[in-house]
XYZ file of C-alpha atoms in Angstrom:
613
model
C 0.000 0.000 0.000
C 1.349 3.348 -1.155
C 2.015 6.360 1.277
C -0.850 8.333 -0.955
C -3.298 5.483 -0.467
C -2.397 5.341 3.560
C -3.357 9.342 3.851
C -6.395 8.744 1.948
C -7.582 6.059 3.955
C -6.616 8.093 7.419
C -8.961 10.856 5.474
C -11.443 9.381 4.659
C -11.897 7.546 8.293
C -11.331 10.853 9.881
C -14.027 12.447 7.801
C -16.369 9.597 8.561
C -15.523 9.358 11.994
C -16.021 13.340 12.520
C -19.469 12.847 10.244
C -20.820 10.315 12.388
C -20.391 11.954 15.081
C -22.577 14.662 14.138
C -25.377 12.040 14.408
C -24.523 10.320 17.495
C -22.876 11.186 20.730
C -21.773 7.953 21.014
C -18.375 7.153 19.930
C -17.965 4.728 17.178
C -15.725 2.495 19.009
C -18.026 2.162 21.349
C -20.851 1.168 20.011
C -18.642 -1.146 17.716
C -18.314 -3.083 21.271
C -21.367 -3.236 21.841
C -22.936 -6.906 22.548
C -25.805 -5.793 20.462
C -23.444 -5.146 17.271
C -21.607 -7.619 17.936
C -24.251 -10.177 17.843
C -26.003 -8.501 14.632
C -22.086 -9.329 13.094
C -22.068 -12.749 14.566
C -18.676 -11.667 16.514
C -16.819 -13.976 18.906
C -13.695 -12.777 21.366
C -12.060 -16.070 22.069
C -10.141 -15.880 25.542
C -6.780 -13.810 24.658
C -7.949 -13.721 21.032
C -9.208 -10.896 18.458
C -12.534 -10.762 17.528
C -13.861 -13.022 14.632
C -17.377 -13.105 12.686
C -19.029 -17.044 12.495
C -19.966 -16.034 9.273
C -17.866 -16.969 6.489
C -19.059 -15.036 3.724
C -17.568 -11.528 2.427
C -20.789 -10.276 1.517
C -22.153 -10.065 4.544
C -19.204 -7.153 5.604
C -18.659 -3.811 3.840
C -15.825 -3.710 5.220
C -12.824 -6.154 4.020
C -11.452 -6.637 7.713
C -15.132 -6.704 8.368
C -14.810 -10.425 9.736
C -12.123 -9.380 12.487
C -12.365 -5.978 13.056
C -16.465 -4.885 14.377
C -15.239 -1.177 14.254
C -14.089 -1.574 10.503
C -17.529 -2.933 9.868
C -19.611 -0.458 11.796
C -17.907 2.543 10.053
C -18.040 0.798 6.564
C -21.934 0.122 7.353
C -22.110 3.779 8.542
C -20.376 4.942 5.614
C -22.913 2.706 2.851
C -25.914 4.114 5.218
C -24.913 7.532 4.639
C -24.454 6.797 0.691
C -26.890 5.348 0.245
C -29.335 7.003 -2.621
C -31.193 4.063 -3.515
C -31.726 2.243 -0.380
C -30.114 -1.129 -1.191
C -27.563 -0.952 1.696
C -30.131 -0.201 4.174
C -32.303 -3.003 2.856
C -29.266 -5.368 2.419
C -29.488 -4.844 6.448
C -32.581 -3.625 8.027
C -31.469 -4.460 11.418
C -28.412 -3.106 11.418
C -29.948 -0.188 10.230
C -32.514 -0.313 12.476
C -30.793 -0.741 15.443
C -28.791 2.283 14.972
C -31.355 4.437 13.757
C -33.048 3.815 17.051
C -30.263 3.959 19.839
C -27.465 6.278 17.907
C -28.426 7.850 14.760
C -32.158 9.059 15.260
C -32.225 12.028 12.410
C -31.708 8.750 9.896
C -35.009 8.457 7.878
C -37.424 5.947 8.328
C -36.774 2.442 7.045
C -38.887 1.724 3.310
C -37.595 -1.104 1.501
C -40.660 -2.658 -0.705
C -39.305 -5.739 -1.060
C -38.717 -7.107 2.815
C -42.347 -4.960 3.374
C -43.846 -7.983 0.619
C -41.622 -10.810 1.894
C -43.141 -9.894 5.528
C -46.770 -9.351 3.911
C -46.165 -12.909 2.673
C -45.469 -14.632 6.072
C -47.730 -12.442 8.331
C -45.781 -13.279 11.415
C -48.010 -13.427 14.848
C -45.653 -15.538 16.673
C -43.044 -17.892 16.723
C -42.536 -21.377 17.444
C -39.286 -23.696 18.129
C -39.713 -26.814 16.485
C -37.616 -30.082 18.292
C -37.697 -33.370 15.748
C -36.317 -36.202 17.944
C -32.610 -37.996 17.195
C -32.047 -40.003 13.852
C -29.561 -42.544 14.682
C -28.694 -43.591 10.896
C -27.581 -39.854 9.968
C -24.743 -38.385 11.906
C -25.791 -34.889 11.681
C -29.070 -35.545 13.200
C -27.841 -37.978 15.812
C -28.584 -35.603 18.864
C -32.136 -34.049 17.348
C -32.709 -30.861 15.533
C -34.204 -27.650 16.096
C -35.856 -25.117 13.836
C -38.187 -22.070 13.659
C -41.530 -22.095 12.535
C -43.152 -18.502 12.141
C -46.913 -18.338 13.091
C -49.174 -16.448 10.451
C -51.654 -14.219 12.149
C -54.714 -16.404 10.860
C -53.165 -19.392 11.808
C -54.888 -22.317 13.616
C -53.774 -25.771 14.419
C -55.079 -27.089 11.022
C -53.633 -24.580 8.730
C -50.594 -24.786 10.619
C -48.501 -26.946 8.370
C -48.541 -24.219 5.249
C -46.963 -22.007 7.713
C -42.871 -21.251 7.082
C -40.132 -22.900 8.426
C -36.741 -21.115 8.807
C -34.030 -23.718 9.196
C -30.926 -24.242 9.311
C -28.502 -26.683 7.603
C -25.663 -27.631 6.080
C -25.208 -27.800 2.105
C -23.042 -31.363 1.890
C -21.429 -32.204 -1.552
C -24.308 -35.655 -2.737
C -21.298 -37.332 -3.948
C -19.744 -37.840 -0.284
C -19.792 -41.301 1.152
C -21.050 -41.720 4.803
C -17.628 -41.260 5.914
C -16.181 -38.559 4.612
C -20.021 -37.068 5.097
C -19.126 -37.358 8.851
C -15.480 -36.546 8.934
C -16.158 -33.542 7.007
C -19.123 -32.423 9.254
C -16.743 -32.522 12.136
C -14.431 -30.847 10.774
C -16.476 -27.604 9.248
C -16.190 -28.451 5.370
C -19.560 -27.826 4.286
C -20.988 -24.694 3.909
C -24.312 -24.081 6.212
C -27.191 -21.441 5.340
C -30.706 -20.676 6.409
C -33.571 -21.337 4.115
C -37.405 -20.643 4.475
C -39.794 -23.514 3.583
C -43.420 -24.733 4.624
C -43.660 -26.254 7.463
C -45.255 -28.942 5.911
C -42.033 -30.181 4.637
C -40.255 -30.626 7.150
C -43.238 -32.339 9.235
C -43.367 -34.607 6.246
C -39.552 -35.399 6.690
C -39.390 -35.851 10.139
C -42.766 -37.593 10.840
C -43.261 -39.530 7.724
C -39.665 -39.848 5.948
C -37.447 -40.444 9.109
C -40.080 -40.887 11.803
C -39.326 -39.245 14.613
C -41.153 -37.896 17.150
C -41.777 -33.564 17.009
C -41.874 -31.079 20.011
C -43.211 -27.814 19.215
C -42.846 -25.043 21.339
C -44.411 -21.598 21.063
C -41.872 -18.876 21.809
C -42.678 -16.182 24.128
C -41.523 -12.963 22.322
C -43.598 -10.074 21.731
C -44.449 -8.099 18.311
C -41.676 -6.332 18.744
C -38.818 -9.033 19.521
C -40.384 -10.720 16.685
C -39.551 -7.966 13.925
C -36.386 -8.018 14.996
C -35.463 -11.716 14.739
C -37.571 -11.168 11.179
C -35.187 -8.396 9.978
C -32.151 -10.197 11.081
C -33.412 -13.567 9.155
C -33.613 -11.036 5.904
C -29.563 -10.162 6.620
C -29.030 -13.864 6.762
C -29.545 -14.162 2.826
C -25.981 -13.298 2.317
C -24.686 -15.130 5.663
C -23.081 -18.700 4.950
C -20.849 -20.213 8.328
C -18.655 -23.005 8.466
C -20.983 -26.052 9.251
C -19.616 -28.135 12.295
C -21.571 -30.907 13.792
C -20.597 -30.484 17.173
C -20.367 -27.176 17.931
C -21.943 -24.111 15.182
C -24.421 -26.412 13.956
C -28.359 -25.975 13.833
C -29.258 -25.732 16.901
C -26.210 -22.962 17.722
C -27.132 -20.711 14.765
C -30.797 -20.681 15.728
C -29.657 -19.465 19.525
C -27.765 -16.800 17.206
C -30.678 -15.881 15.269
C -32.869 -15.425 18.514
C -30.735 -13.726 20.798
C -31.111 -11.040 18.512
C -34.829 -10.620 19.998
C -33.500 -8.440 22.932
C -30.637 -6.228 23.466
C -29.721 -8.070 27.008
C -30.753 -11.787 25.266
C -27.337 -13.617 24.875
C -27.843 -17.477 24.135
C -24.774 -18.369 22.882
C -22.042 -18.280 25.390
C -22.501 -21.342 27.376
C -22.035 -23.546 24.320
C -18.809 -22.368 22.542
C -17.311 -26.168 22.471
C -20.423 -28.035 21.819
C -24.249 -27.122 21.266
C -26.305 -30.608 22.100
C -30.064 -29.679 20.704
C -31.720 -30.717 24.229
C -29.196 -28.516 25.663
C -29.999 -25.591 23.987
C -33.961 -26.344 24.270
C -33.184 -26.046 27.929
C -31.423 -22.882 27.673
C -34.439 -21.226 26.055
C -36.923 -22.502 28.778
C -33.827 -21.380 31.307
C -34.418 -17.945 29.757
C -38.608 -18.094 30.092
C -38.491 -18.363 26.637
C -40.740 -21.564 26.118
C -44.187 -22.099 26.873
C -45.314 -25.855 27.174
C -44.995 -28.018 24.233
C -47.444 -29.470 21.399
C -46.142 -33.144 20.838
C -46.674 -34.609 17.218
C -46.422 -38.365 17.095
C -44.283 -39.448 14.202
C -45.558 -42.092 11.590
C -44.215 -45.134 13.644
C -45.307 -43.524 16.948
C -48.900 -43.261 15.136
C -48.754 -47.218 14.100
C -47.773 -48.786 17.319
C -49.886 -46.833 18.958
C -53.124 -48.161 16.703
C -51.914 -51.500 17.423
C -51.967 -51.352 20.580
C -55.623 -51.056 20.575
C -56.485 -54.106 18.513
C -56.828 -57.604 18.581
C -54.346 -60.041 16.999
C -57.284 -60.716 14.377
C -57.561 -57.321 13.463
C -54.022 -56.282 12.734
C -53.955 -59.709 10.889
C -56.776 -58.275 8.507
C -55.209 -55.013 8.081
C -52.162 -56.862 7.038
C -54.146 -58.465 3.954
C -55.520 -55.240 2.977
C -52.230 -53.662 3.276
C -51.010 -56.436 0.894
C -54.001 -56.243 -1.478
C -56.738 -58.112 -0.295
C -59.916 -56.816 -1.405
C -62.231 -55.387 1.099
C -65.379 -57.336 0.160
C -63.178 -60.483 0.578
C -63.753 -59.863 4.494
C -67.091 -59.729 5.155
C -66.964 -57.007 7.640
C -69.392 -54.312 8.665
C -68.623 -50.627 8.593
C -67.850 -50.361 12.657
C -65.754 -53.762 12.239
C -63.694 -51.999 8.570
C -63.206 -48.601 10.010
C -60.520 -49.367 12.574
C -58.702 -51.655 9.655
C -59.069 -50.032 6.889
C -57.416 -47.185 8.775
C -54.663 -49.145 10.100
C -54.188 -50.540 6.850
C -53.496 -47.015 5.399
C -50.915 -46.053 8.190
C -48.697 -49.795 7.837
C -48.907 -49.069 3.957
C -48.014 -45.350 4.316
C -45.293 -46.002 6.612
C -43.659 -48.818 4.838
C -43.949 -46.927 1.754
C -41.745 -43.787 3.485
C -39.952 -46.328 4.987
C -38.902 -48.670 2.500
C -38.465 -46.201 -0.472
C -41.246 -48.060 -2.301
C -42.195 -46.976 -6.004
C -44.250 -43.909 -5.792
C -46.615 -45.577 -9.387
C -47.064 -48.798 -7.307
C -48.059 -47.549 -3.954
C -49.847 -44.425 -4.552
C -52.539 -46.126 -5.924
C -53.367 -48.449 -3.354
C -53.428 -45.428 -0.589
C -55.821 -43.625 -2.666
C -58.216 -46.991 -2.957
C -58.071 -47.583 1.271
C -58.552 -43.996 1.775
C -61.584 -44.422 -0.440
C -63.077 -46.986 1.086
C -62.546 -45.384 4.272
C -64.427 -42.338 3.208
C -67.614 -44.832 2.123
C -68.158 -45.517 6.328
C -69.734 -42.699 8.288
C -68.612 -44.153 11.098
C -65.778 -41.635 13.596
C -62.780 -43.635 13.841
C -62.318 -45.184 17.199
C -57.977 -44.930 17.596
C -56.970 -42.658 20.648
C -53.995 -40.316 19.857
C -50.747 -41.590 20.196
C -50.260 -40.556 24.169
C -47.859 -37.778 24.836
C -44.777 -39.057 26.597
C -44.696 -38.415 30.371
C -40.981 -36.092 29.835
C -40.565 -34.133 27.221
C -37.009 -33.010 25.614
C -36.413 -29.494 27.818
C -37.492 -31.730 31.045
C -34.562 -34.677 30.523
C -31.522 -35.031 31.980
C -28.168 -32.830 30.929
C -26.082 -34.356 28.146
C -22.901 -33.919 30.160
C -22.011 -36.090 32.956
C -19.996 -35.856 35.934
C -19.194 -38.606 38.303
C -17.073 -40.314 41.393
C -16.415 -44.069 41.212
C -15.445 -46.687 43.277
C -13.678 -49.941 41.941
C -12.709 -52.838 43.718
C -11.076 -55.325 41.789
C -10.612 -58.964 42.500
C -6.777 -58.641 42.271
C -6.065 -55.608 42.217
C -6.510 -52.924 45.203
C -9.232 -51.272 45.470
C -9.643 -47.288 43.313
C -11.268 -44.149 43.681
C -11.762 -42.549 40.284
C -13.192 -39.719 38.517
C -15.422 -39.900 35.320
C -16.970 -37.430 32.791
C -18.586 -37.606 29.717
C -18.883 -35.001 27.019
C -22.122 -36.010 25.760
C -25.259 -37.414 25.527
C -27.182 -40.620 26.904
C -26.813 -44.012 27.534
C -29.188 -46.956 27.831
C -28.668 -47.055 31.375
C -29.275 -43.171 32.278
C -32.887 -41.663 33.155
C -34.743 -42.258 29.856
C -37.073 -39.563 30.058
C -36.801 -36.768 27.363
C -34.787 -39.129 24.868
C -35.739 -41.494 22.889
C -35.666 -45.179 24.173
C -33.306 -48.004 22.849
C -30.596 -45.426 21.670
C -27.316 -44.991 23.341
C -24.565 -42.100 22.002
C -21.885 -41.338 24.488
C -18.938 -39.031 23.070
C -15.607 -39.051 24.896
C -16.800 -40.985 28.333
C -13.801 -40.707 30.601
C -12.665 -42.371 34.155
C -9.509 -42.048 36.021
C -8.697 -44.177 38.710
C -6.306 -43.708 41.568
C -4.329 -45.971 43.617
C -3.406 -46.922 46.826
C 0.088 -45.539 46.002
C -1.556 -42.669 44.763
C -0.858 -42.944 41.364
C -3.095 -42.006 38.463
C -4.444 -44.856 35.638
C -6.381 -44.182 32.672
C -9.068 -46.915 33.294
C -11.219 -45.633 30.221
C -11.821 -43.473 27.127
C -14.414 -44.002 24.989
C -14.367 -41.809 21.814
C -17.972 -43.223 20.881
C -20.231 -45.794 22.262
C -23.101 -45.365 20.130
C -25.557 -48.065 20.027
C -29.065 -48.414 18.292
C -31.790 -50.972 19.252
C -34.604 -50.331 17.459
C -37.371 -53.441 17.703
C -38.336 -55.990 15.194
C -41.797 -57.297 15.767
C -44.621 -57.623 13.072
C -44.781 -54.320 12.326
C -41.380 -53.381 12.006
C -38.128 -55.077 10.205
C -36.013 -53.297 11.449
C -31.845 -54.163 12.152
C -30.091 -53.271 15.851
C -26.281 -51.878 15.649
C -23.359 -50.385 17.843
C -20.527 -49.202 17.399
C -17.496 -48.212 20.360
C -13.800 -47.162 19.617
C -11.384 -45.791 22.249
C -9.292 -47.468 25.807
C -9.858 -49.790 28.470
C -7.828 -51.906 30.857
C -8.111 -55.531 30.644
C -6.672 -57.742 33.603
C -3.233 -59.873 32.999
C -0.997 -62.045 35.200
C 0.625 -59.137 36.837
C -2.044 -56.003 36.516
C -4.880 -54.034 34.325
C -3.105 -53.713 30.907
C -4.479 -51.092 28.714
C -5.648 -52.083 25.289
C -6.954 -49.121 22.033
C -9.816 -51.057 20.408
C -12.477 -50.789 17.720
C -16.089 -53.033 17.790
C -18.762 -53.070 16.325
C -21.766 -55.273 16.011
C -24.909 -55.527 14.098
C -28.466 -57.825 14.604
C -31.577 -58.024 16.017
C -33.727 -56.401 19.468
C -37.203 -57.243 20.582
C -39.131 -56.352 23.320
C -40.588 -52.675 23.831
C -37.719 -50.605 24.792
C -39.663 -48.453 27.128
C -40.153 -51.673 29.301
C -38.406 -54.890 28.717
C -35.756 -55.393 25.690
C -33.348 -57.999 24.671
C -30.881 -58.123 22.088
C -28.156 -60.518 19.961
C -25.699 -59.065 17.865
C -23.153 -60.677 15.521
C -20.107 -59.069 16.420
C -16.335 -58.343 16.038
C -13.673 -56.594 17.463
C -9.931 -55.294 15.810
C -7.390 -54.529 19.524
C -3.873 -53.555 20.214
C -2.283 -52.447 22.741
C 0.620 -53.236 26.170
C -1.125 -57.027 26.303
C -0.947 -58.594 23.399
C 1.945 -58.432 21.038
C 0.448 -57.264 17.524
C -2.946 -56.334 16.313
C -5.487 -58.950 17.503
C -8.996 -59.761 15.492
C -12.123 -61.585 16.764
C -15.267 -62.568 15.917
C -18.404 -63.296 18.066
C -21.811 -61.998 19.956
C -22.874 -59.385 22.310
C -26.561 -60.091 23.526
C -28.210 -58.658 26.725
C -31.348 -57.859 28.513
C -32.736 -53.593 29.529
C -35.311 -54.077 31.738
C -37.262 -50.714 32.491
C -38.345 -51.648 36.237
C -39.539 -48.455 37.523
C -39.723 -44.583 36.336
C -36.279 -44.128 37.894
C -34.814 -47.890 38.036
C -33.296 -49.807 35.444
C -31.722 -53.420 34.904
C -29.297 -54.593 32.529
C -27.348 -57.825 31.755
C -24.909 -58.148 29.040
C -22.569 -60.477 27.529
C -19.645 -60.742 24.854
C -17.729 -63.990 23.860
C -15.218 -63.126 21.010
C -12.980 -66.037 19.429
C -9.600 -64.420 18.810
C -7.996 -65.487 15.534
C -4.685 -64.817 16.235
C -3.936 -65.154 19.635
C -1.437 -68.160 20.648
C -1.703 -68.466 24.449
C -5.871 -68.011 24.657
C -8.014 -67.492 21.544
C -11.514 -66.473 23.362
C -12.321 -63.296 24.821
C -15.316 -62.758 27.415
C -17.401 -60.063 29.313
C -20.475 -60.526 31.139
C -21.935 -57.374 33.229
C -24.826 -56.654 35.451
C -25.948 -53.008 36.331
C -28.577 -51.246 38.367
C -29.309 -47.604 37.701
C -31.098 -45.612 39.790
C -32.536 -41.892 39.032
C -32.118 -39.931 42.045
C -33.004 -36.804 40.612
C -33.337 -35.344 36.625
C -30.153 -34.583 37.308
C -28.355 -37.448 39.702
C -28.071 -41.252 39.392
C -26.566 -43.776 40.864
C -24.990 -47.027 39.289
C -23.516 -50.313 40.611
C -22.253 -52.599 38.088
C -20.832 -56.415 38.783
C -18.332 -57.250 36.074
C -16.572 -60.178 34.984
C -13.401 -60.289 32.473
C -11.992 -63.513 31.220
C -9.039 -62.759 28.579
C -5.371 -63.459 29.924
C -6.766 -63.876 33.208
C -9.804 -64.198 34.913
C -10.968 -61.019 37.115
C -14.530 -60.518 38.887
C -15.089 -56.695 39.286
C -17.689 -54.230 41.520
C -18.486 -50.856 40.623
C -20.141 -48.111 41.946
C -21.126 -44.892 40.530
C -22.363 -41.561 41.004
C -23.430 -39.357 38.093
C -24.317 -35.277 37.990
C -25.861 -34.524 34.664
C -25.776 -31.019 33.378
């Protein structure tokens, strides 16, 4: 940069400094640091760091240092304000403008921009609502839930309100991504993410019908006012793209961005800057007063377990031959005996048909003729709802866990330990709020310490992630899990440490709310301080979850793994027993008997005391 080019620049933010000025009383460097300006930029101050914008995209700055420097970018957007003959820089950013107008610069004209006036004619917000789809275990980015916006028209009622709008956001992934590099790049920020506006009805048909899972809809309490301001921000956003990451600025982070912006003293980011768990931040906005209590909408599955549960064996068999094609007047049945069939008939079909990807020409069809013969029956259908569950999402435990331990081992002496867990829920914690049979623990630690006082790594799971869904006559469905990370195994002369990867894949039955068992084919690739090279096996994991009170809970497991290249002993096996009890949402306590049999036999009795939060 030339000397010339230096002076003008000193100029030119002398001038526009000394201009602004005239406007405000307020000094531009202070209101640059303001947490209201810095949350319209998206700004984050990193402890001993400079200030950087989560957005990633140079047209959301005037300024070029706009992404690091907030004072750059509040004279630049004073500077385009100020220029601004045809109103497109105002419009780019009504809030901005807005917000300054209003607390600094009140001799700025009124606000018109024609185009956000229509776009805002279009949705004719009343009120907002926070919208909570249950986890997905078979898509990594949805593994913990989702959350997104739906904005409330003014005529809206509980019918019409699926051709309201959805504002959500998500990231953009490249379609030609396998699974894996889907995931690794996820966690690592390489797709872009963006909001969109949709109908509603979209994304209750991918949720519910597509995927289903169970949605939590919560109205938000903000007033007209806080409203139009999370409105005019969500215009800005149209030239906002971030970084995508699915731990940490994913959906449920960027929507706490977008709604902070309600209220100048609203800040909803801070507490998750490492990781933003969707439950988690669900409970930060009813933390804040923020939620009132929740509509639940039963997902497609919910919906047909829940009709079978109210008929006989005979009946689901008949709805099973008109789901398959049998003709109605094949039965013999009478209107109040069809009804209750006909209509589970349409619900297995519909499901499977989501489910299974079936051919749109070969289903569609059939829907259309049971929903026909439905219609011919004036007779009001006689299924309950699908009950709301007893806990929802904002009223389950925290998805990080704290804990004290004690070990005593049947050869070695006795530990006291330490344990903590980054996230979420396992099948042993208080089930209420998450959904049952599925297990995700990231980074579940434990430290033990000695007589001697010395410290051992006993454990570090990277992921424990485990998925039981039920097979029964409704469902075909398959049972996985997956774990990767350190234990301690016992030899001849102590607990050797071992890095291991298993996974395992079958079959569950049972209801998983009450009693569930499970087999899995299995195998298992170790290394590690007890065994000399990289050892494979192949075998089973099966065990029983009993569900024996609201806050008790009984598990047996086993493993048996024949080890192909062991010399000395070529089987492998675990069998545990544990008891959890839920002392609180927020406290449990485990005891666990455990019995190793690898290079040496060990018998093993824990106990455990967890603080969620």
């Amino acid at each position: 940069m030339g000397f010339y080019s230096i002076m003008r620049g000193i100029l030119l933010s002398s001038c526009l400094l000394f201009s602004c000025l005239a406007y405000s009383t307020t000094p531009t460097l202070e209101i640059a640091h303001h947490p209201y300006w810095l949350k319209l930029g998206h700004y984050n101050q990193p402890f001993l760091s400079m200030y950087e914008s989560e957005v990633d995209s140079s047209e959301f700055f005037f300024s070029e240092v706009g992404k690091t420097d907030p004072h750059a970018e509040l004279l630049a957007t004073i500077a385009a304000f100020k220029s601004d003959d045809d109103n497109q820089a105002k419009c780019r950013f009504p809030a901005r403008y807005n917000w300054l107008k209003e607390h600094f610069f009140t001799n700025w004209p009124a606000l018109s921009c024609p185009e956000f006036e229509t776009w805002q004619q279009l949705i004719n917000p009343k009120g907002m609502t926070l919208v909570f789809p249950t986890a997905f275990m078979n898509d990594p980015s949805s593994m913990f839930g989702h959350t997104l916006l739906r904005i409330d028209a003014k005529d809206q009622t509980r019918s019409r309100e699926l051709i309201a709008f959805a504002v959500n956001f998500a990231a953009e992934p490249d379609v030609t991504d396998n699974a894996a590099l889907y995931a690794l790049k996820g966690i690592i920020g390489q797709y872009p993410g963006k909001f969109t506006l949709m109908p509603y009805y979209r994304k209750v048909r991918e949720y519910n019908d597509l995927e289903s899972r169970d949605i939590w809809e919560y109205k938000l309490s903000l007033s007209d006012q806080e409203i139009q301001r999370v409105l005019l921000h969500l215009w800005e956003m149209q030239w906002a793209t971030f970084d995508y990451f699915f731990v940490d600025e994913n959906c449920s982070y960027q929507l706490l961005a977008l709604l902070q912006l309600a209220r100048d003293d609203l800040s909803l980011t801070a507490p998750f800057s490492s990781h933003a768990i969707p439950s988690d931040t669900v409970a930060a906005l009813k933390q804040h007063g923020l939620l009132q209590p929740p509509r639940y909408r039963a997902a497609s599955g919910t919906k047909l377990i829940n009709y079978e549960s109210q008929l006989t064996e005979q009946q689901v068999y008949l709805a099973r031959l008109l789901r398959d094609g049998v003709a109605l007047d094949e039965l013999s049945l009478t209107p109040e005996q069809a009804v209750p069939i006909l209509e589970m008939a349409y619900e297995w079909l519909n499901y499977q048909y989501y489910d299974q990807g079936l051919a749109r020409d070969a289903i569609a069809p059939r829907l259309t003729k049971l929903l026909h013969q439905r219609s011919q029956f004036h007779v009001v259908s006689p299924f309950k709802p699908a009950p709301k569950p007893r806990v929802s999402p904002d009223n389950g435990h925290g998805s990080s866990r704290v804990g004290v331990i004690f070990n005593d081992y049947e050869h070695t002496a006795s530990r006291f330990g330490l344990t903590y867990r980054v996230a979420y829920h396992d099948l042993l914690d208080n089930p209420g709020g998450f959904i049952p049979g599925a297990q995700i623990s990231f980074f579940d630690l434990e430290v033990n310490q000695d007589s001697n006082e010395n410290l051992h790594l006993e454990r570090l799971l990277l992921i424990d992630a485990m998925s039981l869904a039920p097979d029964n006559g409704l469902f075909n469905s398959w049972s996985w899990n997956v774990r990767a990370g350190f234990d301690r195994q016992p030899t001849q002369t102590k607990r050797e440490g071992r890095l291991f990867l298993q996974g395992g894949y079958g079959k569950s039955f049972g209801d998983a709310s009450h009693l569930q068992s499970y087999l899995l084919g299995s195998s298992v690739v170790q290394s590690g301080d007890l065994i000399d090279s990289v050892s494979f096996g192949l075998g089973s994991e099966a065990g029983v979850i009993w569900q024996v009170t609201d806050s008790q809970k009984l598990a047996l497991s086993g493993q048996a793994f024949w080890l192909m290249n062991e010399p000395s002993v070529d089987y492998q096996l675990t069998f545990s027993a544990h008891w959890q009890i839920a002392l609180a949402q927020n406290w449990g306590l485990r005891s666990s008997a455990i019995y190793q049999d690898w290079q040496r036999s060990e018998q093993q009795f824990k106990l455990q005391l967890f603080h969620y939060f």
